[in-house]
Coordinates of N, CA and C in Angstrom, one line a residue:
D1428 N 105.0 179.7 43.0 CA 106.5 179.6 43.3 C 106.9 178.0 44.0
I1429 N 105.6 177.0 44.1 CA 106.1 176.0 44.2 C 106.2 175.2 42.9
F1430 N 105.5 175.6 41.5 CA 105.3 175.4 40.2 C 106.9 176.0 39.5
V1431 N 107.5 177.1 40.2 CA 108.4 177.1 39.3 C 109.6 176.5 39.7
K1432 N 109.7 176.3 41.3 CA 110.5 175.6 41.8 C 110.6 174.5 41.3
T1433 N 109.7 173.6 41.2 CA 109.0 172.3 40.4 C 109.7 171.9 38.8
V1434 N 109.7 173.2 38.1 CA 109.9 172.9 37.1 C 111.5 173.5 36.5
T1435 N 111.8 174.1 37.5 CA 113.0 174.3 37.1 C 113.9 173.1 37.4
K1436 N 113.4 172.3 38.7 CA 114.3 171.3 39.0 C 114.1 170.2 38.1
H1437 N 113.2 169.8 37.5 CA 113.0 168.8 36.6 C 113.7 169.0 35.7
Y1438 N 113.7 170.3 34.9 CA 114.3 170.4 33.8 C 115.6 170.6 34.1
S1439 N 116.6 171.0 35.1 CA 117.8 171.0 35.5 C 118.1 169.1 35.5
M1440 N 117.1 168.2 35.7 CA 117.6 166.9 36.1 C 117.6 166.6 34.4
W1441 N 116.8 166.9 33.6 CA 116.5 166.6 32.2 C 117.7 166.7 31.4
T1442 N 117.9 168.0 31.7 CA 119.2 168.7 30.6 C 120.4 168.1 31.2
R1443 N 120.3 167.8 32.8 CA 121.8 167.0 32.8 C 122.0 165.6 32.3
Q1444 N 120.5 164.9 32.6 CA 121.0 163.5 31.7 C 121.3 163.8 30.3
E1445 N 120.7 164.6 29.3 CA 121.3 164.9 28.2 C 122.3 165.2 27.9
E1446 N 123.2 166.0 28.8 CA 124.6 166.1 28.7 C 125.6 165.0 29.0
D1447 N 124.8 164.1 30.1 CA 125.4 163.0 30.6 C 125.5 161.9 29.8
V1448 N 124.6 161.3 28.9 CA 124.6 160.3 28.0 C 125.3 160.8 27.0
I1449 N 125.4 162.4 26.4 CA 126.0 162.5 25.0 C 127.8 162.4 25.5
G1450 N 128.0 162.3 26.9 CA 129.1 162.6 27.2 C 129.7 160.6 27.1
A1451 N 129.0 160.3 27.6 CA 129.1 158.7 27.7 C 129.3 158.6 26.0
F1452 N 128.8 158.8 25.3 CA 128.8 158.5 23.8 C 130.0 159.1 23.2
K1453 N 130.1 160.5 23.9 CA 131.5 160.8 23.2 C 132.6 160.2 23.8
W1454 N 132.9 159.2 25.1 CA 133.5 158.8 25.6 C 134.0 157.5 24.7
I1455 N 133.1 157.0 24.2 CA 133.3 155.8 23.5 C 133.9 155.8 22.3
A1456 N 133.4 157.1 21.2 CA 134.3 157.3 20.3 C 135.5 157.8 20.2
K1457 N 135.9 158.3 21.3 CA 137.4 158.4 21.5 C 138.1 157.2 22.3
N1458 N 137.4 156.2 22.8 CA 138.0 155.5 23.8 C 137.7 153.7 23.2
T1459 N 137.0 153.8 22.3 CA 137.1 152.4 22.2 C 137.0 151.7 20.7
P1460 N 137.4 150.3 20.2 CA 137.7 150.2 19.1 C 136.7 150.8 17.9
T1461 N 137.0 151.3 16.9 CA 136.1 151.6 15.6 C 135.0 150.4 15.1
N1462 N 135.5 149.3 15.8 CA 134.3 147.9 15.2 C 133.6 147.6 16.5
A1463 N 133.9 148.2 17.5 CA 133.0 147.7 18.7 C 131.5 148.2 18.3
V1464 N 130.7 147.3 19.3 CA 129.3 147.1 18.8 C 128.7 147.5 20.3
I1465 N 128.1 148.6 20.3 CA 127.3 149.0 21.7 C 126.1 148.6 22.0
I1466 N 125.6 148.2 23.3 CA 124.1 148.3 23.4 C 123.7 149.6 24.0
S1467 N 123.4 150.5 23.5 CA 122.6 151.7 24.1 C 121.4 152.0 23.8
P1468 N 120.8 153.4 24.8 CA 119.5 153.5 24.6 C 119.1 153.9 23.6
P1469 N 117.7 152.6 22.9 CA 117.3 152.6 21.3 C 116.6 153.6 21.4
W1470 N 116.0 154.8 22.4 CA 115.4 155.9 21.9 C 115.9 157.0 21.8
R1471 N 117.3 157.1 22.0 CA 118.5 158.4 21.8 C 118.7 158.1 20.2
G1472 N 118.2 158.9 19.3 CA 118.7 159.0 18.0 C 120.0 159.7 17.7
E1473 N 120.7 160.2 18.4 CA 122.0 160.8 18.4 C 123.0 160.0 18.7
N1474 N 122.5 158.9 19.3 CA 124.0 157.6 20.0 C 124.9 157.4 19.0
F1475 N 124.3 157.3 17.5 CA 125.2 156.8 16.4 C 126.1 158.2 16.2
Y1476 N 125.9 159.1 16.2 CA 126.3 160.6 15.9 C 127.6 160.9 16.6
F1477 N 127.5 160.5 18.2 CA 128.0 161.0 18.9 C 129.1 159.9 19.2
S1478 N 128.6 158.5 19.3 CA 129.4 157.4 19.2 C 129.9 156.8 18.8
Q1479 N 129.9 157.1 17.2 CA 130.5 156.7 15.8 C 130.5 155.3 16.0
R1480 N 130.2 154.5 16.6 CA 129.9 152.8 16.6 C 128.8 152.3 16.2
A1481 N 128.8 150.8 16.0 CA 127.5 150.1 15.6 C 127.1 150.0 16.8
Q1482 N 125.4 149.8 16.8 CA 124.8 149.7 18.0 C 123.8 148.7 17.4
V1483 N 123.4 147.9 18.7 CA 122.5 146.7 18.6 C 121.0 147.2 17.7
A1484 N 120.3 148.2 18.0 CA 119.2 148.5 17.4 C 119.1 150.0 17.8
S1485 N 118.7 151.1 16.9 CA 118.3 152.0 17.1 C 116.2 152.1 16.6
W1486 N 115.6 152.9 17.8 CA 114.3 153.2 17.2 C 114.1 153.8 15.9
W1487 N 114.9 155.0 15.9 CA 115.0 155.7 15.3 C 115.8 155.5 13.2
V1488 N 116.4 154.0 13.4 CA 116.8 154.0 12.1 C 116.9 152.4 11.8
P1489 N 115.7 152.2 11.1 CA 115.0 151.0 11.0 C 115.6 150.4 9.5
R1490 N 115.9 149.2 9.8 CA 117.2 148.5 8.4 C 115.6 148.1 8.0
F1491 N 115.0 148.9 6.7 CA 114.0 148.5 5.8 C 114.2 147.2 4.9
D1492 N 115.1 146.7 4.7 CA 115.7 145.8 3.8 C 115.5 144.7 4.6
R1493 N 115.4 144.8 6.1 CA 115.6 143.9 7.3 C 114.5 144.1 8.6
L1494 N 113.6 144.4 8.1 CA 112.6 145.0 9.3 C 112.4 143.7 10.3
T1495 N 112.1 142.8 9.9 CA 112.3 141.6 11.2 C 113.5 141.7 12.2
E1496 N 114.3 141.8 11.3 CA 115.6 141.7 12.3 C 115.8 142.9 13.0
W1497 N 115.3 143.6 12.6 CA 115.4 144.9 13.3 C 114.9 145.0 14.5
R1498 N 113.5 144.4 14.2 CA 112.4 144.6 15.2 C 112.8 143.6 16.2
D1499 N 113.2 142.3 15.8 CA 114.1 141.6 16.6 C 115.0 141.9 17.4
R1500 N 116.2 142.6 17.0 CA 117.2 143.2 17.4 C 116.4 144.3 18.8
L1501 N 115.6 145.0 18.2 CA 114.8 146.6 19.4 C 114.3 145.6 20.3
E1502 N 113.5 144.4 20.4 CA 113.1 143.9 21.5 C 113.3 143.2 22.0
S1503 N 114.5 142.7 21.8 CA 115.5 141.8 22.6 C 115.9 143.1 23.7
M1504 N 116.1 144.6 23.5 CA 116.2 145.3 24.5 C 115.6 146.1 25.2
V1505 N 114.1 145.8 24.7 CA 113.0 147.1 24.8 C 111.3 146.1 25.4
G1506 N 111.6 144.8 25.0 CA 110.4 144.0 24.8 C 109.5 144.0 23.7
D1507 N 108.6 143.8 23.8 CA 107.3 144.1 22.6 C 107.1 145.1 22.3
V1508 N 107.3 145.7 21.1 CA 106.8 147.1 20.2 C 105.9 146.8 19.2
S1509 N 104.8 145.9 19.4 CA 103.8 145.6 18.5 C 102.6 146.5 18.9
G1510 N 102.7 147.4 20.5 CA 101.7 148.4 20.3 C 101.8 149.1 19.7
V1511 N 102.8 149.9 19.2 CA 103.0 151.6 18.7 C 102.6 151.6 17.8
R1512 N 101.6 152.9 18.1 CA 101.0 153.4 16.8 C 101.1 154.9 16.8
P1513 N 100.6 155.4 15.5 CA 100.7 156.5 15.6 C 100.0 157.7 17.1
G1514 N 100.5 158.6 17.2 CA 99.6 158.7 18.6 C 100.4 158.5 20.0
T1515 N 100.9 157.2 19.9 CA 101.5 156.3 21.4 C 102.6 156.7 21.6
T1516 N 103.5 157.5 20.8 CA 104.8 157.5 20.8 C 105.4 157.4 22.1
K1517 N 104.9 158.6 22.6 CA 105.3 159.2 23.9 C 105.3 158.1 24.9
A1518 N 103.9 157.2 25.1 CA 103.5 156.2 26.0 C 104.6 155.0 25.9
R1519 N 104.7 155.1 24.3 CA 105.5 153.8 24.2 C 107.2 154.1 24.5
M1520 N 107.6 155.0 24.1 CA 109.1 155.6 24.9 C 109.3 155.2 26.4
E1521 N 108.1 155.8 26.5 CA 108.0 155.5 28.6 C 108.7 154.1 28.9
H1522 N 107.6 153.3 27.9 CA 107.9 151.9 28.1 C 109.4 151.4 27.6
I1523 N 109.8 151.8 26.9 CA 110.6 151.4 26.0 C 111.9 151.9 27.1
V1524 N 111.9 153.0 27.7 CA 113.1 153.5 28.6 C 113.1 152.5 29.6
A1525 N 112.1 152.2 30.5 CA 111.5 151.9 31.8 C 112.4 150.4 31.3
R1526 N 111.8 149.7 30.2 CA 112.3 148.1 30.2 C 113.7 147.9 29.4
Y1527 N 114.7 149.0 29.0 CA 115.7 149.0 28.7 C 116.5 148.8 30.0
N1528 N 116.1 149.9 30.9 CA 116.7 150.0 32.3 C 116.5 149.0 33.5
Q1529 N 115.8 148.1 32.6 CA 115.7 147.2 33.7 C 115.9 145.4 33.2
L1530 N 117.4 145.9 31.8 CA 118.1 144.5 31.4 C 118.4 143.5 32.4
T1531 N 118.0 142.2 32.4 CA 118.7 141.3 33.3 C 120.2 141.1 32.6
A1532 N 120.8 140.5 33.5 CA 121.9 139.7 33.2 C 122.2 138.8 32.3
T1533 N 121.0 137.6 32.5 CA 121.1 136.9 31.2 C 120.5 137.7 29.7
E1534 N 119.6 138.8 30.0 CA 119.0 139.3 28.3 C 120.4 140.2 27.9
I1535 N 121.4 140.9 28.5 CA 122.6 141.3 28.2 C 123.3 140.7 27.2
A1536 N 123.7 139.3 28.6 CA 124.7 137.8 28.0 C 124.1 137.4 26.5
S1537 N 122.7 137.3 26.4 CA 122.0 137.3 25.1 C 122.2 138.3 23.9
L1538 N 122.7 139.2 24.6 CA 123.0 140.4 23.3 C 124.2 140.5 22.9
V1539 N 125.1 140.1 24.1 CA 126.4 139.8 23.8 C 126.5 138.8 22.4
E1540 N 126.0 137.2 23.2 CA 126.6 136.5 22.3 C 125.8 136.7 20.9
K1541 N 124.6 137.2 20.5 CA 124.1 137.5 19.3 C 124.5 138.5 18.6
Y1542 N 124.8 139.4 19.0 CA 125.1 140.2 18.3 C 126.6 140.9 18.6
G1543 N 127.7 140.7 19.3 CA 128.7 140.6 19.7 C 128.8 142.1 20.4
A1544 N 127.7 142.4 21.2 CA 127.9 143.9 22.1 C 129.0 143.6 23.0
E1545 N 129.7 145.0 23.1 CA 131.2 144.8 23.9 C 130.9 145.9 25.2
Y1546 N 130.1 146.7 24.7 CA 129.9 147.7 25.9 C 128.5 148.2 25.9
L1547 N 128.2 148.5 27.2 CA 126.8 148.8 27.4 C 127.0 150.1 28.1
V1548 N 125.8 151.3 27.3 CA 125.6 152.6 28.0 C 124.2 152.8 28.9
T1549 N 124.1 152.9 29.8 CA 122.7 152.8 30.9 C 122.9 153.7 31.9
S1550 N 121.7 153.9 32.1 CA 121.6 154.8 33.4 C 121.5 154.1 34.8
A1551 N 121.3 152.5 34.0 CA 120.9 151.6 35.3 C 122.5 151.1 36.3
K1552 N 122.0 150.6 37.4 CA 123.4 149.8 37.5 C 124.1 148.3 37.7
Y1553 N 125.1 148.0 37.3 CA 125.4 146.6 37.2 C 126.4 146.4 37.7
S1554 N 127.1 145.0 37.6 CA 128.5 145.1 38.4 C 129.5 144.8 37.4
Y1555 N 129.0 145.1 36.0 CA 129.9 144.7 34.9 C 131.2 146.2 35.1
P1556 N 132.4 145.6 34.9 CA 133.3 146.7 34.9 C 133.2 148.2 34.4
A1557 N 132.5 149.0 35.2 CA 132.3 150.7 34.6 C 133.5 151.3 33.8
L1558 N 133.7 151.4 33.0 CA 134.8 151.8 32.0 C 134.6 153.9 31.9
F1559 N 133.4 154.6 32.4 CA 133.6 155.7 32.5 C 132.2 156.2 32.9
N1560 N 132.1 157.5 33.8 CA 130.7 157.4 34.5 C 130.9 159.3 34.1
S1561 N 129.7 159.6 33.9 CA 128.9 160.6 33.1 C 128.5 161.4 34.4
G1562 N 127.9 160.5 35.2 CA 127.1 161.5 36.5 C 125.7 160.3 36.3
S1563 N 124.7 160.5 35.3 CA 123.8 159.7 35.7 C 124.0 158.5 34.6
Y1564 N 125.0 158.7 33.7 CA 125.0 157.4 32.7 C 126.5 156.8 33.0
K1565 N 126.3 155.3 33.0 CA 128.1 154.9 33.1 C 128.0 153.8 31.4
V1566 N 129.5 153.3 31.3 CA 129.6 152.8 30.4 C 130.0 151.8 31.0
Y1567 N 129.8 150.7 30.6 CA 130.3 149.2 31.2 C 130.9 148.3 30.0
S1568 N 132.1 147.9 30.3 CA 132.7 146.4 29.6 C 131.9 145.4 29.8
L1569 N 131.6 144.7 28.6 CA 131.0 143.6 28.8 C 132.0 142.3 28.1
K1570 N 133.1 143.0 27.9 CA 133.9 142.0 27.3 C 134.3 140.8 28.6
R1571 N 134.0 139.3 28.3 CA 134.4 138.3 29.1 C 135.7 137.8 29.8
D1572 N 136.8 138.2 28.5 CA 138.3 138.0 29.0 C 138.8 138.8 29.7
G1573 N 137.8 140.4 30.2 CA 138.4 141.1 31.0 C 139.2 142.0 30.0
V1574 N 139.8 141.8 28.6 CA 140.2 143.1 27.9 C 139.1 143.9 27.5
S1575 N 139.4 145.4 27.5 CA 138.6 146.0 27.3 C 138.5 146.5 26.1
G1576 N 139.7 146.3 25.3 CA 139.8 146.9 23.8 C 139.8 148.4 24.0
I1577 N 140.0 149.1 24.8 CA 140.0 150.7 25.3 C 141.5 151.2 24.7
K1578 N 141.3 152.2 23.8 CA 142.3 152.2 23.4 C 143.3 153.8 24.1
G1579 N 144.5 153.3 23.7 CA 145.3 154.2 24.4 C 146.5 153.6 25.0

Protein backbone atom coordinates (compact mmCIF):
# COMPACT_ATOMS: atom_id res chain seq x y z
CA ASP A 1 0.00 0.00 0.00
CA ILE A 2 2.79 2.45 0.88
CA PHE A 3 4.72 1.35 -2.20
CA VAL A 4 1.74 2.01 -4.49
CA LYS A 5 1.14 5.46 -2.96
CA THR A 6 4.80 6.39 -3.32
CA VAL A 7 4.98 5.24 -6.94
CA THR A 8 1.73 7.02 -7.77
CA LYS A 9 2.96 10.26 -6.17
CA HIS A 10 6.32 10.21 -7.95
CA TYR A 11 4.81 9.21 -11.29
CA SER A 12 2.34 12.06 -11.03
CA MET A 13 5.11 14.54 -10.24
CA TRP A 14 7.29 13.24 -13.07
CA THR A 15 4.58 13.40 -15.69
CA ARG A 16 3.51 16.87 -14.59
CA GLN A 17 7.03 18.18 -15.06
CA GLU A 18 7.05 16.66 -18.53
CA GLU A 19 3.86 18.48 -19.42
CA ASP A 20 5.06 21.70 -17.78
CA VAL A 21 8.37 21.88 -19.65
CA ILE A 22 6.71 21.08 -22.96
CA GLY A 23 4.17 23.82 -22.23
CA ALA A 24 7.04 26.24 -21.67
CA PHE A 25 8.66 25.23 -24.96
CA LYS A 26 5.37 25.62 -26.82
CA TRP A 27 4.87 29.06 -25.26
CA ILE A 28 8.30 30.10 -26.56
CA ALA A 29 7.41 28.88 -30.06
CA LYS A 30 4.22 30.96 -30.11
CA ASN A 31 5.40 34.10 -28.28
CA THR A 32 9.04 34.86 -29.08
CA PRO A 33 10.85 36.01 -32.22
CA THR A 34 11.84 33.16 -34.52
CA ASN A 35 15.51 34.20 -34.26
CA ALA A 36 15.53 34.09 -30.45
CA VAL A 37 18.19 32.04 -28.64
CA ILE A 38 17.14 30.19 -25.51
CA ILE A 39 18.91 28.65 -22.57
CA SER A 40 16.97 25.44 -22.07
CA PRO A 41 17.49 22.19 -20.19
CA PRO A 42 20.20 20.59 -22.38
CA TRP A 43 19.22 17.04 -21.41
CA ARG A 44 15.79 17.51 -22.98
CA GLY A 45 15.92 16.05 -26.46
CA GLU A 46 12.61 17.57 -27.55
CA ASN A 47 13.30 21.20 -26.65
CA PHE A 48 14.00 22.32 -30.22
CA TYR A 49 11.08 20.31 -31.58
CA PHE A 50 8.60 22.12 -29.33
CA SER A 51 10.27 25.54 -28.95
CA GLN A 52 11.39 25.88 -32.58
CA ARG A 53 14.17 28.18 -31.35
CA ALA A 54 17.94 28.05 -31.34
CA GLN A 55 19.42 26.90 -28.06
CA VAL A 56 22.82 27.39 -26.50
CA ALA A 57 23.51 23.63 -26.59
CA SER A 58 21.77 20.28 -26.47
CA TRP A 59 23.21 17.11 -25.03
CA TRP A 60 21.50 15.12 -27.76
CA VAL A 61 22.53 17.22 -30.76
CA PRO A 62 26.32 17.62 -30.84
CA ARG A 63 27.93 19.64 -33.61
CA PHE A 64 30.32 17.07 -35.06
CA ASP A 65 31.99 19.75 -37.16
CA ARG A 66 32.60 21.84 -34.00
CA LEU A 67 32.77 19.38 -31.11
CA THR A 68 35.02 21.58 -28.97
CA GLU A 69 32.59 24.51 -29.26
CA TRP A 70 29.61 22.23 -28.54
CA ARG A 71 31.33 20.89 -25.42
CA ASP A 72 32.26 24.42 -24.27
CA ARG A 73 28.65 25.53 -24.70
CA LEU A 74 27.33 22.50 -22.85
CA GLU A 75 29.84 22.87 -20.02
CA SER A 76 28.99 26.56 -19.66
CA MET A 77 25.52 25.39 -18.58
CA VAL A 78 26.18 22.12 -16.74
CA GLY A 79 29.84 21.96 -15.74
CA ASP A 80 32.42 19.33 -16.58
CA VAL A 81 31.17 16.47 -18.74
CA SER A 82 34.53 14.74 -19.20
CA GLY A 83 33.46 11.87 -16.94
CA VAL A 84 30.67 10.80 -19.26
CA ARG A 85 31.25 7.21 -20.29
CA PRO A 86 28.96 4.52 -21.65
CA GLY A 87 26.94 3.15 -18.76
CA THR A 88 27.13 6.35 -16.69
CA THR A 89 24.54 8.34 -18.59
CA LYS A 90 21.87 8.27 -15.87
CA ALA A 91 24.28 9.42 -13.17
CA ARG A 92 25.71 12.06 -15.46
CA MET A 93 22.27 13.32 -16.37
CA GLU A 94 21.46 13.73 -12.67
CA HIS A 95 24.63 15.83 -12.36
CA ILE A 96 23.65 17.85 -15.42
CA VAL A 97 20.13 18.50 -14.12
CA ALA A 98 21.40 19.57 -10.69
CA ARG A 99 24.10 21.82 -12.13
CA TYR A 100 21.79 23.46 -14.68
CA ASN A 101 19.24 24.25 -11.96
CA GLN A 102 21.98 26.03 -9.98
CA LEU A 103 23.21 28.41 -12.66
CA THR A 104 24.33 31.67 -11.07
CA ALA A 105 23.42 35.14 -12.32
CA THR A 106 27.06 35.55 -13.42
CA GLU A 107 26.95 32.31 -15.43
CA ILE A 108 23.65 33.30 -17.04
CA ALA A 109 25.07 36.75 -17.89
CA SER A 110 28.01 35.00 -19.55
CA LEU A 111 25.63 32.86 -21.67
CA VAL A 112 23.77 36.00 -22.69
CA GLU A 113 27.02 37.74 -23.65
CA LYS A 114 28.69 34.80 -25.43
CA TYR A 115 25.72 33.28 -27.25
CA GLY A 116 23.06 35.96 -27.41
CA ALA A 117 20.63 34.07 -25.19
CA GLU A 118 17.42 36.01 -24.60
CA TYR A 119 15.23 33.56 -22.70
CA LEU A 120 15.78 31.01 -19.95
CA VAL A 121 13.63 27.90 -19.42
CA THR A 122 14.14 26.40 -15.98
CA SER A 123 12.50 24.97 -12.90
CA ALA A 124 14.81 27.08 -10.73
CA LYS A 125 13.73 30.41 -9.28
CA TYR A 126 15.38 33.63 -10.47
CA SER A 127 14.71 37.36 -10.15
CA TYR A 128 14.54 37.89 -13.93
CA PRO A 129 11.14 38.86 -15.34
CA ALA A 130 9.02 35.70 -15.61
CA LEU A 131 7.11 35.76 -18.88
CA PHE A 132 5.39 32.40 -18.53
CA ASN A 133 4.82 29.96 -15.67
CA SER A 134 3.70 26.45 -16.54
CA GLY A 135 3.73 25.20 -12.95
CA SER A 136 7.14 23.64 -12.38
CA TYR A 137 8.91 25.50 -15.23
CA LYS A 138 9.19 29.21 -16.01
CA VAL A 139 10.30 31.18 -19.03
CA TYR A 140 12.40 34.17 -18.00
CA SER A 141 13.35 37.16 -20.12
CA LEU A 142 17.08 37.88 -20.12
CA LYS A 143 16.82 41.04 -22.19
CA ARG A 144 18.83 43.86 -20.62
CA ASP A 145 16.86 46.68 -22.18
CA GLY A 146 13.59 45.44 -20.75
CA VAL A 147 12.21 44.69 -24.23
CA SER A 148 11.08 41.10 -24.26
CA GLY A 149 10.52 40.74 -27.97
CA ILE A 150 7.19 39.06 -27.29
CA LYS A 151 4.98 38.65 -30.34
CA GLY A 152 1.49 39.95 -30.41
